[in-house]
Amino acid sequence: MSKVSYYTAEGLKKLRNELSHLKDVERPKASQAIADARDKGDLSENAEYDAAKEAQGLLEMKISKLEDTLANARLIDESQLDTSKVLVLSKVKIKNQTNGAEMIYTLVAESEADLAAGKISVNSPIGKGLLGKSVGDVAEIQVPNGVVKFDILEISRS
């Protein structure tokens, strides 16, 4: 049973492009590699043929998994998001009570997380700790070296 995943329009487009690339570019390459290996003779002792067949199997598995993900993907309607609480796609400005550092994160689906771009997964410890909080709340988040307290300073839509 697959679980439903929520995506931004950008994240959904990225998934569709990746699937299209796998089907339109990688699949024909895999078929060609098998055909080339088959032309080299006896299949029972042909390592190239075995490797090409295995690579094709892995590619088909990846395509199948991506199709399944897309089938269970739901687009998030950003215009309907409430900015009074931290939700998926909320842009949150937080302040670390210990060192005073301020950070801005956007909470996104796990597959769209990119720390360098300031996008953290709602399933990450910080993401889970921020969900449902309002401006002025303190989020106590369990991290490997203890509990870190963050003040929620601002909530906006990304």
CSV table of N, CA, C and O in Angstrom, one decimal, residues 39-146:
chain,number,residue,atom,x,y,z
A,39,ASP,N,24.7,-9.5,-29.7
A,39,ASP,CA,25.4,-9.7,-31.0
A,39,ASP,C,26.8,-10.3,-30.8
A,39,ASP,O,27.4,-10.7,-31.8
A,40,LYS,N,27.3,-10.3,-29.6
A,40,LYS,CA,28.7,-10.8,-29.3
A,40,LYS,C,28.7,-12.3,-29.1
A,40,LYS,O,29.8,-12.8,-28.8
A,41,GLY,N,27.6,-13.0,-29.4
A,41,GLY,CA,27.7,-14.4,-29.3
A,41,GLY,C,27.0,-15.1,-28.2
A,41,GLY,O,26.0,-14.7,-27.7
A,42,ASP,N,27.6,-16.2,-27.8
A,42,ASP,CA,27.0,-17.1,-26.8
A,42,ASP,C,26.5,-16.4,-25.5
A,42,ASP,O,27.3,-15.8,-24.8
A,43,LEU,N,25.2,-16.5,-25.3
A,43,LEU,CA,24.6,-15.7,-24.2
A,43,LEU,C,24.9,-16.4,-22.8
A,43,LEU,O,24.9,-15.8,-21.8
A,44,SER,N,25.2,-17.7,-22.8
A,44,SER,CA,25.5,-18.4,-21.6
A,44,SER,C,26.8,-18.0,-20.9
A,44,SER,O,26.9,-18.1,-19.7
A,45,GLU,N,27.7,-17.5,-21.6
A,45,GLU,CA,29.0,-17.0,-21.1
A,45,GLU,C,29.3,-15.5,-21.4
A,45,GLU,O,30.4,-15.1,-21.4
A,46,ASN,N,28.2,-14.8,-21.5
A,46,ASN,CA,28.4,-13.4,-21.9
A,46,ASN,C,28.1,-12.5,-20.7
A,46,ASN,O,26.9,-12.2,-20.4
A,47,ALA,N,29.1,-12.0,-20.1
A,47,ALA,CA,29.0,-11.2,-18.9
A,47,ALA,C,28.4,-9.8,-19.3
A,47,ALA,O,27.6,-9.3,-18.5
A,48,GLU,N,28.7,-9.3,-20.4
A,48,GLU,CA,28.1,-8.0,-20.9
A,48,GLU,C,26.6,-8.1,-21.0
A,48,GLU,O,25.9,-7.2,-20.6
A,49,TYR,N,26.1,-9.3,-21.5
A,49,TYR,CA,24.7,-9.5,-21.7
A,49,TYR,C,24.0,-9.5,-20.3
A,49,TYR,O,23.0,-8.9,-20.1
A,50,ASP,N,24.6,-10.3,-19.4
A,50,ASP,CA,24.1,-10.4,-18.0
A,50,ASP,C,24.0,-9.0,-17.3
A,50,ASP,O,23.0,-8.7,-16.7
A,51,ALA,N,25.1,-8.2,-17.5
A,51,ALA,CA,25.1,-6.9,-16.9
A,51,ALA,C,24.1,-6.0,-17.5
A,51,ALA,O,23.4,-5.2,-16.8
A,52,ALA,N,23.9,-6.0,-18.8
A,52,ALA,CA,22.9,-5.2,-19.5
A,52,ALA,C,21.5,-5.6,-19.1
A,52,ALA,O,20.7,-4.7,-18.9
A,53,LYS,N,21.3,-6.9,-18.9
A,53,LYS,CA,19.9,-7.3,-18.5
A,53,LYS,C,19.7,-6.9,-17.0
A,53,LYS,O,18.6,-6.4,-16.7
A,54,GLU,N,20.7,-7.0,-16.2
A,54,GLU,CA,20.5,-6.5,-14.8
A,54,GLU,C,20.3,-5.0,-14.7
A,54,GLU,O,19.4,-4.5,-14.0
A,55,ALA,N,21.0,-4.2,-15.5
A,55,ALA,CA,20.9,-2.8,-15.5
A,55,ALA,C,19.4,-2.4,-16.0
A,55,ALA,O,18.8,-1.5,-15.5
A,56,GLN,N,18.9,-3.2,-17.0
A,56,GLN,CA,17.6,-2.9,-17.5
A,56,GLN,C,16.6,-3.2,-16.4
A,56,GLN,O,15.6,-2.5,-16.2
A,57,GLY,N,16.8,-4.3,-15.7
A,57,GLY,CA,15.9,-4.7,-14.6
A,57,GLY,C,15.8,-3.6,-13.5
A,57,GLY,O,14.8,-3.2,-13.0
A,58,LEU,N,17.0,-3.0,-13.2
A,58,LEU,CA,17.1,-2.0,-12.2
A,58,LEU,C,16.4,-0.7,-12.7
A,58,LEU,O,15.7,0.0,-11.9
A,59,LEU,N,16.6,-0.4,-14.0
A,59,LEU,CA,15.9,0.8,-14.6
A,59,LEU,C,14.4,0.6,-14.6
A,59,LEU,O,13.7,1.6,-14.2
A,60,GLU,N,13.9,-0.6,-14.9
A,60,GLU,CA,12.5,-0.8,-14.9
A,60,GLU,C,11.9,-0.7,-13.5
A,60,GLU,O,10.8,-0.2,-13.3
A,61,MET,N,12.7,-1.1,-12.5
A,61,MET,CA,12.2,-1.0,-11.1
A,61,MET,C,12.1,0.4,-10.7
A,61,MET,O,11.2,0.9,-10.1
A,62,LYS,N,13.1,1.2,-11.1
A,62,LYS,CA,13.1,2.7,-10.8
A,62,LYS,C,12.0,3.4,-11.5
A,62,LYS,O,11.3,4.2,-10.9
A,63,ILE,N,11.7,3.0,-12.7
A,63,ILE,CA,10.6,3.6,-13.5
A,63,ILE,C,9.3,3.2,-12.7
A,63,ILE,O,8.4,4.1,-12.5
A,64,SER,N,9.1,2.0,-12.4
A,64,SER,CA,7.9,1.5,-11.7
A,64,SER,C,7.7,2.3,-10.4
A,64,SER,O,6.6,2.7,-10.1
A,65,LYS,N,8.8,2.4,-9.6
A,65,LYS,CA,8.7,3.1,-8.3
A,65,LYS,C,8.3,4.6,-8.5
A,65,LYS,O,7.4,5.1,-7.8
A,66,LEU,N,8.8,5.2,-9.5
A,66,LEU,CA,8.5,6.6,-9.8
A,66,LEU,C,7.1,6.8,-10.3
A,66,LEU,O,6.4,7.7,-9.9
A,67,GLU,N,6.6,5.8,-11.1
A,67,GLU,CA,5.2,5.8,-11.6
A,67,GLU,C,4.3,5.7,-10.4
A,67,GLU,O,3.2,6.4,-10.3
A,68,ASP,N,4.6,4.8,-9.4
A,68,ASP,CA,3.8,4.6,-8.2
A,68,ASP,C,3.8,5.9,-7.4
A,68,ASP,O,2.8,6.3,-6.9
A,69,THR,N,5.0,6.5,-7.2
A,69,THR,CA,5.0,7.8,-6.5
A,69,THR,C,4.2,8.9,-7.1
A,69,THR,O,3.4,9.6,-6.4
A,70,LEU,N,4.2,9.0,-8.4
A,70,LEU,CA,3.4,10.0,-9.2
A,70,LEU,C,1.9,9.7,-9.0
A,70,LEU,O,1.1,10.6,-8.9
A,71,ALA,N,1.6,8.4,-9.0
A,71,ALA,CA,0.2,8.0,-8.9
A,71,ALA,C,-0.4,8.4,-7.6
A,71,ALA,O,-1.6,8.7,-7.4
A,72,ASN,N,0.5,8.5,-6.6
A,72,ASN,CA,0.0,8.8,-5.2
A,72,ASN,C,0.4,10.2,-4.8
A,72,ASN,O,0.3,10.6,-3.6
A,73,ALA,N,0.9,11.0,-5.8
A,73,ALA,CA,1.3,12.4,-5.5
A,73,ALA,C,0.0,13.3,-5.5
A,73,ALA,O,-0.8,13.1,-6.4
A,74,ARG,N,0.0,14.2,-4.6
A,74,ARG,CA,-1.1,15.2,-4.6
A,74,ARG,C,-0.4,16.6,-4.6
A,74,ARG,O,0.6,16.9,-3.9
A,75,LEU,N,-1.0,17.5,-5.4
A,75,LEU,CA,-0.5,18.9,-5.5
A,75,LEU,C,-1.1,19.7,-4.3
A,75,LEU,O,-2.3,19.6,-4.0
A,76,ILE,N,-0.2,20.4,-3.7
A,76,ILE,CA,-0.7,21.3,-2.6
A,76,ILE,C,-1.1,22.6,-3.1
A,76,ILE,O,-0.4,23.2,-3.9
A,77,ASP,N,-2.3,23.0,-2.8
A,77,ASP,CA,-2.9,24.3,-3.2
A,77,ASP,C,-2.4,25.3,-2.2
A,77,ASP,O,-2.9,25.5,-1.1
A,78,GLU,N,-1.3,26.0,-2.6
A,78,GLU,CA,-0.7,27.0,-1.7
A,78,GLU,C,-1.6,28.1,-1.3
A,78,GLU,O,-1.4,28.7,-0.2
A,79,SER,N,-2.6,28.5,-2.1
A,79,SER,CA,-3.5,29.6,-1.8
A,79,SER,C,-4.4,29.3,-0.6
A,79,SER,O,-4.9,30.2,0.1
A,80,GLN,N,-4.6,28.0,-0.3
A,80,GLN,CA,-5.4,27.6,0.8
A,80,GLN,C,-4.7,27.4,2.1
A,80,GLN,O,-5.3,27.0,3.1
A,81,LEU,N,-3.4,27.6,2.1
A,81,LEU,CA,-2.6,27.4,3.3
A,81,LEU,C,-2.9,28.5,4.4
A,81,LEU,O,-2.9,29.7,4.1
A,82,ASP,N,-3.0,28.0,5.6
A,82,ASP,CA,-3.2,28.9,6.8
A,82,ASP,C,-1.8,29.4,7.2
A,82,ASP,O,-0.9,28.6,7.4
A,83,THR,N,-1.6,30.7,7.4
A,83,THR,CA,-0.3,31.2,7.9
A,83,THR,C,-0.2,31.4,9.4
A,83,THR,O,0.7,32.0,9.9
A,84,SER,N,-1.3,31.0,10.1
A,84,SER,CA,-1.3,31.2,11.5
A,84,SER,C,-0.5,30.1,12.2
A,84,SER,O,-0.1,30.2,13.4
A,85,LYS,N,-0.4,29.0,11.5
A,85,LYS,CA,0.4,27.8,12.1
A,85,LYS,C,1.4,27.3,11.1
A,85,LYS,O,1.2,27.5,9.9
A,86,VAL,N,2.4,26.6,11.6
A,86,VAL,CA,3.4,26.0,10.7
A,86,VAL,C,2.8,24.8,10.0
A,86,VAL,O,2.3,23.9,10.8
A,87,LEU,N,2.7,24.7,8.7
A,87,LEU,CA,2.2,23.6,7.9
A,87,LEU,C,3.2,23.3,6.8
A,87,LEU,O,4.2,24.0,6.7
A,88,VAL,N,2.9,22.3,6.0
A,88,VAL,CA,3.8,22.0,4.9
A,88,VAL,C,3.7,23.2,4.0
A,88,VAL,O,2.7,23.9,3.8
A,89,LEU,N,4.8,23.6,3.4
A,89,LEU,CA,5.1,24.8,2.6
A,89,LEU,C,5.1,26.1,3.3
A,89,LEU,O,5.1,27.1,2.7
A,90,SER,N,5.1,26.0,4.7
A,90,SER,CA,5.2,27.3,5.4
A,90,SER,C,6.7,27.7,5.4
A,90,SER,O,7.6,26.8,5.5
A,91,LYS,N,6.9,28.9,5.3
A,91,LYS,CA,8.3,29.5,5.4
A,91,LYS,C,8.3,30.0,6.8
A,91,LYS,O,7.5,30.9,7.2
A,92,VAL,N,9.3,29.5,7.6
A,92,VAL,CA,9.3,29.8,9.0
A,92,VAL,C,10.6,30.4,9.4
A,92,VAL,O,11.7,29.9,9.1
A,93,LYS,N,10.6,31.5,10.1
A,93,LYS,CA,11.8,32.2,10.6
A,93,LYS,C,11.8,31.8,12.1
A,93,LYS,O,10.9,32.1,12.9
A,94,ILE,N,13.0,31.1,12.5
A,94,ILE,CA,13.1,30.7,13.9
A,94,ILE,C,14.4,31.2,14.4
A,94,ILE,O,15.3,31.6,13.7
A,95,LYS,N,14.4,31.3,15.7
A,95,LYS,CA,15.6,31.8,16.4
A,95,LYS,C,16.0,30.7,17.5
A,95,LYS,O,15.2,30.3,18.3
A,96,ASN,N,17.3,30.3,17.4
A,96,ASN,CA,17.8,29.4,18.4
A,96,ASN,C,18.0,30.1,19.7
A,96,ASN,O,18.7,31.1,19.8
A,97,GLN,N,17.3,29.7,20.8
A,97,GLN,CA,17.4,30.3,22.1
A,97,GLN,C,18.8,30.2,22.7
A,97,GLN,O,19.2,31.1,23.5
A,98,THR,N,19.6,29.2,22.4
A,98,THR,CA,20.9,29.0,22.9
A,98,THR,C,21.9,29.9,22.4
A,98,THR,O,22.6,30.6,23.1
A,99,ASN,N,22.0,30.0,21.0
A,99,ASN,CA,23.1,30.9,20.5
A,99,ASN,C,22.5,32.1,19.8
A,99,ASN,O,23.3,32.9,19.2
A,100,GLY,N,21.2,32.3,19.7
A,100,GLY,CA,20.6,33.5,19.1
A,100,GLY,C,20.6,33.5,17.6
A,100,GLY,O,20.2,34.5,17.0
A,101,ALA,N,21.0,32.4,17.0
A,101,ALA,CA,21.1,32.3,15.5
A,101,ALA,C,19.7,32.3,14.9
A,101,ALA,O,18.8,31.5,15.4
A,102,GLU,N,19.4,33.1,13.9
A,102,GLU,CA,18.1,33.1,13.2
A,102,GLU,C,18.3,32.3,11.9
A,102,GLU,O,19.3,32.5,11.2
A,103,MET,N,17.3,31.5,11.6
A,103,MET,CA,17.2,30.7,10.4
A,103,MET,C,15.9,30.8,9.8
A,103,MET,O,14.9,31.0,10.5
A,104,ILE,N,15.8,30.7,8.4
A,104,ILE,CA,14.6,30.6,7.7
A,104,ILE,C,14.5,29.3,7.0
A,104,ILE,O,15.4,29.0,6.2
A,105,TYR,N,13.5,28.5,7.2
A,105,TYR,CA,13.3,27.2,6.6
A,105,TYR,C,11.9,27.2,5.9
A,105,TYR,O,11.0,27.8,6.4
A,106,THR,N,11.9,26.5,4.8
A,106,THR,CA,10.6,26.2,4.2
A,106,THR,C,10.3,24.7,4.4
A,106,THR,O,11.2,23.9,4.1
A,107,LEU,N,9.2,24.3,5.0
A,107,LEU,CA,8.9,22.9,5.2
A,107,LEU,C,8.3,22.3,3.9
A,107,LEU,O,7.3,22.9,3.4
A,108,VAL,N,8.9,21.2,3.5
A,108,VAL,CA,8.4,20.6,2.2
A,108,VAL,C,8.3,19.1,2.4
A,108,VAL,O,8.7,18.6,3.4
A,109,ALA,N,7.8,18.4,1.4
A,109,ALA,CA,7.7,17.0,1.3
A,109,ALA,C,9.1,16.4,1.4
A,109,ALA,O,10.1,17.1,0.9
A,110,GLU,N,9.3,15.2,1.9
A,110,GLU,CA,10.6,14.6,2.0
A,110,GLU,C,11.4,14.6,0.8
A,110,GLU,O,12.6,14.9,0.8
A,111,SER,N,10.8,14.3,-0.4
A,111,SER,CA,11.5,14.2,-1.6
A,111,SER,C,11.9,15.5,-2.2
A,111,SER,O,12.8,15.6,-3.1
A,112,GLU,N,11.4,16.6,-1.6
A,112,GLU,CA,11.8,18.0,-2.1
A,112,GLU,C,12.8,18.6,-1.2
A,112,GLU,O,13.2,19.8,-1.4
A,113,ALA,N,13.2,18.0,-0.1
A,113,ALA,CA,14.1,18.6,0.9
A,113,ALA,C,15.4,18.9,0.3
A,113,ALA,O,16.0,18.1,-0.5
A,114,ASP,N,15.9,20.1,0.6
A,114,ASP,CA,17.2,20.5,0.1
A,114,ASP,C,17.8,21.6,1.1
A,114,ASP,O,17.4,22.7,1.0
A,115,LEU,N,18.6,21.1,2.0
A,115,LEU,CA,19.0,22.0,3.1
A,115,LEU,C,19.8,23.2,2.5
A,115,LEU,O,19.6,24.3,3.1
A,116,ALA,N,20.5,23.0,1.5
A,116,ALA,CA,21.3,24.2,0.9
A,116,ALA,C,20.3,25.3,0.4
A,116,ALA,O,20.7,26.5,0.4
A,117,ALA,N,19.1,24.9,0.0
A,117,ALA,CA,18.1,25.8,-0.5
A,117,ALA,C,17.2,26.3,0.6
A,117,ALA,O,16.2,27.0,0.4
A,118,GLY,N,17.4,25.8,1.9
A,118,GLY,CA,16.6,26.2,3.0
A,118,GLY,C,15.3,25.4,3.1
A,118,GLY,O,14.4,25.8,3.7
A,119,LYS,N,15.2,24.3,2.4
A,119,LYS,CA,14.0,23.4,2.4
A,119,LYS,C,14.3,22.2,3.2
A,119,LYS,O,15.1,21.4,2.9
A,120,ILE,N,13.5,22.1,4.3
A,120,ILE,CA,13.6,20.9,5.2
A,120,ILE,C,12.4,20.1,5.1
A,120,ILE,O,11.3,20.6,4.9
A,121,SER,N,12.6,18.8,5.3
A,121,SER,CA,11.4,17.8,5.3
A,121,SER,C,10.6,18.0,6.5
A,121,SER,O,11.1,18.2,7.6
A,122,VAL,N,9.3,17.8,6.3
A,122,VAL,CA,8.3,17.8,7.4
A,122,VAL,C,8.6,16.6,8.3
A,122,VAL,O,8.1,16.6,9.4
A,123,ASN,N,9.3,15.6,7.8
A,123,ASN,CA,9.6,14.4,8.6
A,123,ASN,C,10.9,14.5,9.3
A,123,ASN,O,11.2,13.6,10.1
A,124,SER,N,11.6,15.6,9.1
A,124,SER,CA,12.9,15.7,9.8
A,124,SER,C,12.6,16.1,11.3
A,124,SER,O,11.5,16.6,11.6
A,125,PRO,N,13.5,15.9,12.2
A,125,PRO,CA,13.3,16.3,13.6
A,125,PRO,C,12.8,17.8,13.7
A,125,PRO,O,11.9,18.1,14.5
A,126,ILE,N,13.5,18.7,13.1
A,126,ILE,CA,13.2,20.1,13.1
A,126,ILE,C,11.8,20.3,12.5
A,126,ILE,O,10.9,21.0,13.1
A,127,GLY,N,11.6,19.7,11.4
A,127,GLY,CA,10.3,19.9,10.7
A,127,GLY,C,9.1,19.4,11.5
A,127,GLY,O,8.1,20.1,11.7
A,128,LYS,N,9.3,18.2,12.2
A,128,LYS,CA,8.2,17.7,13.0
A,128,LYS,C,8.0,18.6,14.2
A,128,LYS,O,6.9,18.8,14.7
A,129,GLY,N,9.1,19.1,14.8
A,129,GLY,CA,9.0,20.0,16.0
A,129,GLY,C,8.3,21.3,15.7
A,129,GLY,O,7.7,21.9,16.6
A,130,LEU,N,8.4,21.8,14.4
A,130,LEU,CA,7.8,23.1,14.1
A,130,LEU,C,6.3,23.0,13.7
A,130,LEU,O,5.6,23.9,13.8
A,131,LEU,N,5.9,21.8,13.1
A,131,LEU,CA,4.6,21.6,12.7
A,131,LEU,C,3.5,22.0,13.7
A,131,LEU,O,3.6,21.6,14.9
A,132,GLY,N,2.6,22.8,13.3
A,132,GLY,CA,1.5,23.1,14.3
A,132,GLY,C,1.8,24.3,15.2
A,132,GLY,O,0.9,24.8,15.9
A,133,LYS,N,3.0,24.8,15.2
A,133,LYS,CA,3.3,25.9,16.1
A,133,LYS,C,2.9,27.2,15.5
A,133,LYS,O,2.7,27.3,14.3
A,134,SER,N,2.7,28.2,16.3
A,134,SER,CA,2.3,29.6,15.9
A,134,SER,C,3.4,30.6,16.2
A,134,SER,O,4.3,30.2,17.0
A,135,VAL,N,3.3,31.8,15.7
A,135,VAL,CA,4.3,32.8,16.0
A,135,VAL,C,4.2,33.1,17.5
A,135,VAL,O,3.1,33.2,18.1
A,136,GLY,N,5.4,33.1,18.1
A,136,GLY,CA,5.5,33.4,19.6
A,136,GLY,C,5.6,32.1,20.4
A,136,GLY,O,6.1,32.1,21.5
A,137,ASP,N,5.3,30.9,19.7
A,137,ASP,CA,5.5,29.6,20.4
A,137,ASP,C,7.0,29.3,20.5
A,137,ASP,O,7.8,29.8,19.7
A,138,VAL,N,7.3,28.4,21.4
A,138,VAL,CA,8.7,27.9,21.5
A,138,VAL,C,8.6,26.4,21.1
A,138,VAL,O,7.8,25.6,21.6
A,139,ALA,N,9.4,26.0,20.1
A,139,ALA,CA,9.5,24.6,19.7
A,139,ALA,C,10.7,24.0,20.4
A,139,ALA,O,11.8,24.4,20.2
A,140,GLU,N,10.4,22.9,21.1
A,140,GLU,CA,11.5,22.2,21.8
A,140,GLU,C,11.7,21.0,20.9
A,140,GLU,O,10.9,20.1,20.8
A,141,ILE,N,12.9,20.9,20.3
A,141,ILE,CA,13.2,19.9,19.3
A,141,ILE,C,14.4,19.0,19.8
A,141,ILE,O,15.4,19.5,20.2
A,142,GLN,N,14.1,17.7,19.9
A,142,GLN,CA,15.1,16.7,20.3
A,142,GLN,C,16.1,16.5,19.1
A,142,GLN,O,15.7,16.1,18.0
A,143,VAL,N,17.3,16.8,19.4
A,143,VAL,CA,18.4,16.5,18.4
A,143,VAL,C,19.4,15.6,19.1
A,143,VAL,O,19.3,15.3,20.3
A,144,PRO,N,20.3,15.0,18.3
A,144,PRO,CA,21.2,14.0,18.9
A,144,PRO,C,22.0,14.5,20.2
A,144,PRO,O,22.2,13.7,21.1
A,145,ASN,N,22.3,15.8,20.3
A,145,ASN,CA,23.0,16.2,21.5
A,145,ASN,C,22.1,16.9,22.5
A,145,ASN,O,22.6,17.7,23.3
A,146,GLY,N,20.9,16.6,22.5
A,146,GLY,CA,20.0,17.1,23.5
A,146,GLY,C,18.7,17.8,22.9
A,146,GLY,O,18.3,17.5,21.9
